[in-house]
Amino acid sequence: MNREAERSLERLLPRLNARFLEAAPGDWDPFVVRLTENFERLFDLLRHLYGGQYDFFYHLEMILETAARLWLARPASLKTLDAEREADPLWFQSEQMVGGVCYVDLFAGTLEGIRERIPYFKELGLTYLHLMPPFLSPSEENDGGYAVSSYREVNPALGTIEDLRALATELRQNGLSLVLDLVYNHTSDEHIWAQRAQAGDPEYQAYYWLFPDRRMPDAYDAHLREIFPDVRPGSFTYRPDMDRWVWTTFHSFQWDLNYRNPEVFNRMAEEMLFLANLGVEVLRLDAVAFTWKELGTACENLPEAHMLIQAFNALARIAAPALLFKSEAIVHPDDVARYIAPEECQLSYNPLLMALLWESLATREVRLLRTSMQARFKINSACAWVNYVRCHDDIGWTFSDEDAAYLGINGFDHRQFLNAFYTGAFEGSFARGLPFQFNPKTQDMRISGSCASLAGLEKACREASDDEVALAVGRILLIHSVIMSIGGIPLLYLGDEIGLGNAYGYRQDPAKAEDSRWVHRPCMDWERAAARHDKNQVAGKIYTRLHHLITLRQAAPAFCGGETEIIETDNAHVFGYVRQGDAQRVLVLANFSEQPQTVSGNVLRLHGLGYAFTDLVTGASLIADADLVLDAYRFVWLQQ
Ligand code: GLC
Ligand code: GLC
């Protein structure tokens, strides 16, 4: 430990002992051990962030007190889980891991409804359930719950905090880890902190970014990206009740927190540990890029934004070691990668893979997908990607322009094409998506639409074409087959397993009408789900085959941890990679076009390291003495 950290701990520990030791002698020792192990890192980070403040040492002590209090309040069953996870820190890399994500209300009405659906999750094979924010939030517009008014209260329409705690326990008893969001960049304007600020309390005004006039907002705005340009230009909102401009990166009712104030860090750390003590095993860190502001910069992905997460991570190691972080950084792929580390976020969404799966479906070519994944799929071996095809947000074409340029593709033009394709404007497109946040200044926009509608199912069903339906189902399964097998945790947007299409009804709801993301947030259709085992129905065609892929994944050690080698298949339409795990090697080939494609026997032998293979998907045997022909959207998982 460096001298400064050591001296600080020597001074602080007796004070913590005096306060907590007697209250819980048995529980205190492990805390001191973990504090000592992680103190240097925590101290250095906090010192960098807050060391310049006259009262730094006071805040440091307060932060350690928070950690101690919440550790002592942590239920025994979770301390057992802590020990299990510390003994098996890479548990999340298991081939058993399969995630699902949903809104509580849209999927099952209430938390009790979610509890009743545990058998459904188990049937699907899920081991990880992300519930979108179920917390108290403004009753009208609330950005789908991402405007949190209190982490201590559940939205009364969904249940109570005790229901949430009981649900976490019951999920865990059934082999499912609960994942919730920590929306730590902002609170809703109805959060008690924001209300106190509105009432004029200077202590709470210092929790947010408030300005008396446009001078500073204009200076910042000159460098900021607009996130929701079509509903709300700029990043600041005027509040007549306070006669102040408030920093609001997202919606006007989502107030950015001021992390230059160490008290904000401490208060949010407390909320984080409160959630961990409820039984949440993974926190999805929402909007990680935006938390630190610096005049003259874009205020995205600044080094301090990373330090904040690392400091939260150090606190988690001390007071709730089982807790993991998943980063939600939908930014340039270089920046996405920088959030991934055991000391920062052990898990990360893989927005690049997601976007490029759709890009490949549109172009029928895998060049950009292959090149990008060759350069960017590999991450720290103690971490994991969370691979998905759709989530509750829009699709942004976040590929790197340099990767594209390397292939002679112009990034701007290509995005224009993809937007035209996925809104159905491009002739011959199978997709039925909607524009999201068109920005006339930059001509930029993103895409909304459910997996099924973007993959062509909506159009095919409307045209009552069996052939088109078969192709659409093929596309849905193809992209899911990649997230199941490429390495990392596959995450299903629940409802996609039965091919739910776009839900246009949001246009009638004034609180949602301006946000096209609601089109891909349909209510779970339980009637349709009831037919999920019937292979004669579209829902059944998707469900049974997807479920089969999950079963295959969970039986194949090649999909656990390890490395993925993205290969040249010598065919511009076929994506290929090799998964090497314990005693198993699987060569995956996936045809992204509706035309039959050939992969040479040579490629099979070279990358499969063998001559005779079994396709895990169909069970068929294959001898690599001839070329392999893959029909429309077909994929194989070849094992020697
Ligand atoms: C994240 C959420 C998104 C929300 C935003 C603001 O990106 O996924 O739904 O609008 O954060 O909280
Ligand atoms: C987050 C993402 C952005 C997304 C937005 C809301 O800020 O970074 O890409 O569009 O949330 O959808």
mmCIF file of N, CA, C and O in Angstrom, residues 358-359 361-364 397 413-433 435 445 447 454 459 463 594:
data_model
loop_
_atom_site.group_PDB
_atom_site.id
_atom_site.type_symbol
_atom_site.label_atom_id
_atom_site.label_comp_id
_atom_site.label_asym_id
_atom_site.label_seq_id
_atom_site.Cartn_x
_atom_site.Cartn_y
_atom_site.Cartn_z
ATOM 1 N N TRP A 358 -27.519 -6.955 -37.575
ATOM 2 C CA TRP A 358 -28.566 -6.364 -38.422
ATOM 3 C C TRP A 358 -27.972 -5.827 -39.724
ATOM 4 O O TRP A 358 -28.577 -5.919 -40.789
ATOM 5 N N GLU A 359 -26.778 -5.281 -39.616
ATOM 6 C CA GLU A 359 -26.108 -4.770 -40.815
ATOM 7 C C GLU A 359 -25.878 -5.909 -41.806
ATOM 8 O O GLU A 359 -26.101 -5.763 -43.016
ATOM 9 N N LEU A 361 -27.598 -8.710 -42.002
ATOM 10 C CA LEU A 361 -28.871 -9.163 -42.572
ATOM 11 C C LEU A 361 -29.300 -8.234 -43.711
ATOM 12 O O LEU A 361 -29.839 -8.683 -44.713
ATOM 13 N N ALA A 362 -29.040 -6.943 -43.544
ATOM 14 C CA ALA A 362 -29.453 -5.995 -44.584
ATOM 15 C C ALA A 362 -28.596 -6.149 -45.841
ATOM 16 O O ALA A 362 -29.116 -6.163 -46.953
ATOM 17 N N THR A 363 -27.284 -6.276 -45.657
ATOM 18 C CA THR A 363 -26.389 -6.321 -46.826
ATOM 19 C C THR A 363 -26.197 -7.730 -47.359
ATOM 20 O O THR A 363 -25.694 -7.900 -48.469
ATOM 21 N N ARG A 364 -26.558 -8.733 -46.526
ATOM 22 C CA ARG A 364 -26.293 -10.157 -46.846
ATOM 23 C C ARG A 364 -24.789 -10.430 -46.902
ATOM 24 O O ARG A 364 -24.358 -11.436 -47.463
ATOM 25 N N TRP A 397 -26.142 2.757 -35.196
ATOM 26 C CA TRP A 397 -25.118 2.073 -36.019
ATOM 27 C C TRP A 397 -23.742 2.488 -35.526
ATOM 28 O O TRP A 397 -23.045 3.283 -36.149
ATOM 29 N N ASP A 413 -22.538 7.191 -45.420
ATOM 30 C CA ASP A 413 -23.444 6.656 -46.450
ATOM 31 C C ASP A 413 -24.047 5.325 -46.018
ATOM 32 O O ASP A 413 -25.218 5.046 -46.262
ATOM 33 N N HIS A 414 -23.211 4.523 -45.387
ATOM 34 C CA HIS A 414 -23.691 3.200 -45.001
ATOM 35 C C HIS A 414 -24.794 3.316 -43.945
ATOM 36 O O HIS A 414 -25.792 2.594 -43.992
ATOM 37 N N ARG A 415 -24.619 4.270 -43.023
ATOM 38 C CA ARG A 415 -25.669 4.480 -42.017
ATOM 39 C C ARG A 415 -26.963 4.966 -42.669
ATOM 40 O O ARG A 415 -28.055 4.570 -42.272
ATOM 41 N N GLN A 416 -26.814 5.817 -43.688
ATOM 42 C CA GLN A 416 -28.007 6.283 -44.405
ATOM 43 C C GLN A 416 -28.724 5.091 -45.046
ATOM 44 O O GLN A 416 -29.948 4.980 -44.996
ATOM 45 N N PHE A 417 -27.930 4.205 -45.629
ATOM 46 C CA PHE A 417 -28.525 3.009 -46.240
ATOM 47 C C PHE A 417 -29.234 2.155 -45.184
ATOM 48 O O PHE A 417 -30.380 1.730 -45.360
ATOM 49 N N LEU A 418 -28.542 1.919 -44.063
ATOM 50 C CA LEU A 418 -29.133 1.045 -43.035
ATOM 51 C C LEU A 418 -30.420 1.651 -42.478
ATOM 52 O O LEU A 418 -31.396 0.935 -42.222
ATOM 53 N N ASN A 419 -30.421 2.971 -42.319
ATOM 54 C CA ASN A 419 -31.640 3.620 -41.826
ATOM 55 C C ASN A 419 -32.775 3.470 -42.829
ATOM 56 O O ASN A 419 -33.916 3.197 -42.457
ATOM 57 N N ALA A 420 -32.442 3.639 -44.107
ATOM 58 C CA ALA A 420 -33.476 3.477 -45.131
ATOM 59 C C ALA A 420 -33.966 2.026 -45.151
ATOM 60 O O ALA A 420 -35.162 1.754 -45.250
ATOM 61 N N PHE A 421 -33.016 1.116 -45.016
ATOM 62 C CA PHE A 421 -33.394 -0.307 -45.060
ATOM 63 C C PHE A 421 -34.321 -0.663 -43.902
ATOM 64 O O PHE A 421 -35.373 -1.280 -44.081
ATOM 65 N N TYR A 422 -33.939 -0.263 -42.708
ATOM 66 C CA TYR A 422 -34.707 -0.721 -41.538
ATOM 67 C C TYR A 422 -35.987 0.061 -41.286
ATOM 68 O O TYR A 422 -36.825 -0.368 -40.506
ATOM 69 N N THR A 423 -36.144 1.198 -41.961
ATOM 70 C CA THR A 423 -37.462 1.847 -41.890
ATOM 71 C C THR A 423 -38.334 1.363 -43.057
ATOM 72 O O THR A 423 -39.451 1.838 -43.228
ATOM 73 N N GLY A 424 -37.818 0.450 -43.844
ATOM 74 C CA GLY A 424 -38.608 -0.114 -44.936
ATOM 75 C C GLY A 424 -38.626 0.758 -46.179
ATOM 76 O O GLY A 424 -39.276 0.442 -47.166
ATOM 77 N N ALA A 425 -37.885 1.879 -46.144
ATOM 78 C CA ALA A 425 -37.911 2.809 -47.274
ATOM 79 C C ALA A 425 -37.076 2.302 -48.455
ATOM 80 O O ALA A 425 -37.347 2.647 -49.593
ATOM 81 N N PHE A 426 -36.082 1.509 -48.169
ATOM 82 C CA PHE A 426 -35.210 0.991 -49.233
ATOM 83 C C PHE A 426 -35.968 -0.099 -49.996
ATOM 84 O O PHE A 426 -36.527 -1.014 -49.399
ATOM 85 N N GLU A 427 -35.963 0.005 -51.309
ATOM 86 C CA GLU A 427 -36.757 -0.929 -52.100
ATOM 87 C C GLU A 427 -36.326 -2.374 -51.861
ATOM 88 O O GLU A 427 -35.140 -2.683 -51.847
ATOM 89 N N GLY A 428 -37.327 -3.213 -51.648
ATOM 90 C CA GLY A 428 -37.030 -4.623 -51.433
ATOM 91 C C GLY A 428 -36.735 -4.962 -49.980
ATOM 92 O O GLY A 428 -36.505 -6.119 -49.650
ATOM 93 N N SER A 429 -36.747 -3.960 -49.112
ATOM 94 C CA SER A 429 -36.454 -4.239 -47.707
ATOM 95 C C SER A 429 -37.532 -5.119 -47.087
ATOM 96 O O SER A 429 -38.713 -4.932 -47.335
ATOM 97 N N PHE A 430 -37.090 -6.037 -46.242
ATOM 98 C CA PHE A 430 -38.059 -6.880 -45.523
ATOM 99 C C PHE A 430 -38.447 -6.254 -44.186
ATOM 100 O O PHE A 430 -39.323 -6.737 -43.498
ATOM 101 N N ALA A 431 -37.750 -5.176 -43.787
ATOM 102 C CA ALA A 431 -37.871 -4.668 -42.415
ATOM 103 C C ALA A 431 -39.010 -3.669 -42.260
ATOM 104 O O ALA A 431 -39.352 -2.946 -43.190
ATOM 105 N N ARG A 432 -39.573 -3.641 -41.077
ATOM 106 C CA ARG A 432 -40.600 -2.669 -40.742
ATOM 107 C C ARG A 432 -40.229 -1.983 -39.420
ATOM 108 O O ARG A 432 -40.785 -2.288 -38.380
ATOM 109 N N GLY A 433 -39.250 -1.081 -39.501
ATOM 110 C CA GLY A 433 -38.858 -0.339 -38.304
ATOM 111 C C GLY A 433 -39.295 1.108 -38.413
ATOM 112 O O GLY A 433 -39.849 1.528 -39.433
ATOM 113 N N PRO A 435 -38.132 5.335 -37.551
ATOM 114 C CA PRO A 435 -37.016 6.213 -37.203
ATOM 115 C C PRO A 435 -37.085 6.603 -35.731
ATOM 116 O O PRO A 435 -38.180 6.723 -35.173
ATOM 117 N N MET A 445 -29.943 9.337 -37.444
ATOM 118 C CA MET A 445 -31.078 8.806 -36.699
ATOM 119 C C MET A 445 -30.774 7.387 -36.265
ATOM 120 O O MET A 445 -29.762 6.797 -36.671
ATOM 121 N N ILE A 447 -32.825 3.470 -35.018
ATOM 122 C CA ILE A 447 -33.939 2.650 -35.482
ATOM 123 C C ILE A 447 -34.674 2.003 -34.311
ATOM 124 O O ILE A 447 -34.050 1.436 -33.416
ATOM 125 N N LEU A 454 -38.293 -6.203 -37.571
ATOM 126 C CA LEU A 454 -37.087 -5.829 -38.314
ATOM 127 C C LEU A 454 -36.596 -6.990 -39.178
ATOM 128 O O LEU A 454 -35.997 -6.781 -40.228
ATOM 129 N N LYS A 459 -43.938 -7.988 -42.188
ATOM 130 C CA LYS A 459 -44.259 -7.838 -43.613
ATOM 131 C C LYS A 459 -44.730 -9.172 -44.191
ATOM 132 O O LYS A 459 -45.741 -9.238 -44.906
ATOM 133 N N GLU A 463 -48.399 -10.050 -45.789
ATOM 134 C CA GLU A 463 -48.534 -10.499 -47.180
ATOM 135 C C GLU A 463 -48.928 -11.968 -47.274
ATOM 136 O O GLU A 463 -49.061 -12.506 -48.370
ATOM 137 N N GLU A 594 -30.108 -15.229 -48.277
ATOM 138 C CA GLU A 594 -31.185 -16.181 -48.574
ATOM 139 C C GLU A 594 -30.840 -17.085 -49.753
ATOM 140 O O GLU A 594 -31.656 -17.889 -50.164
#
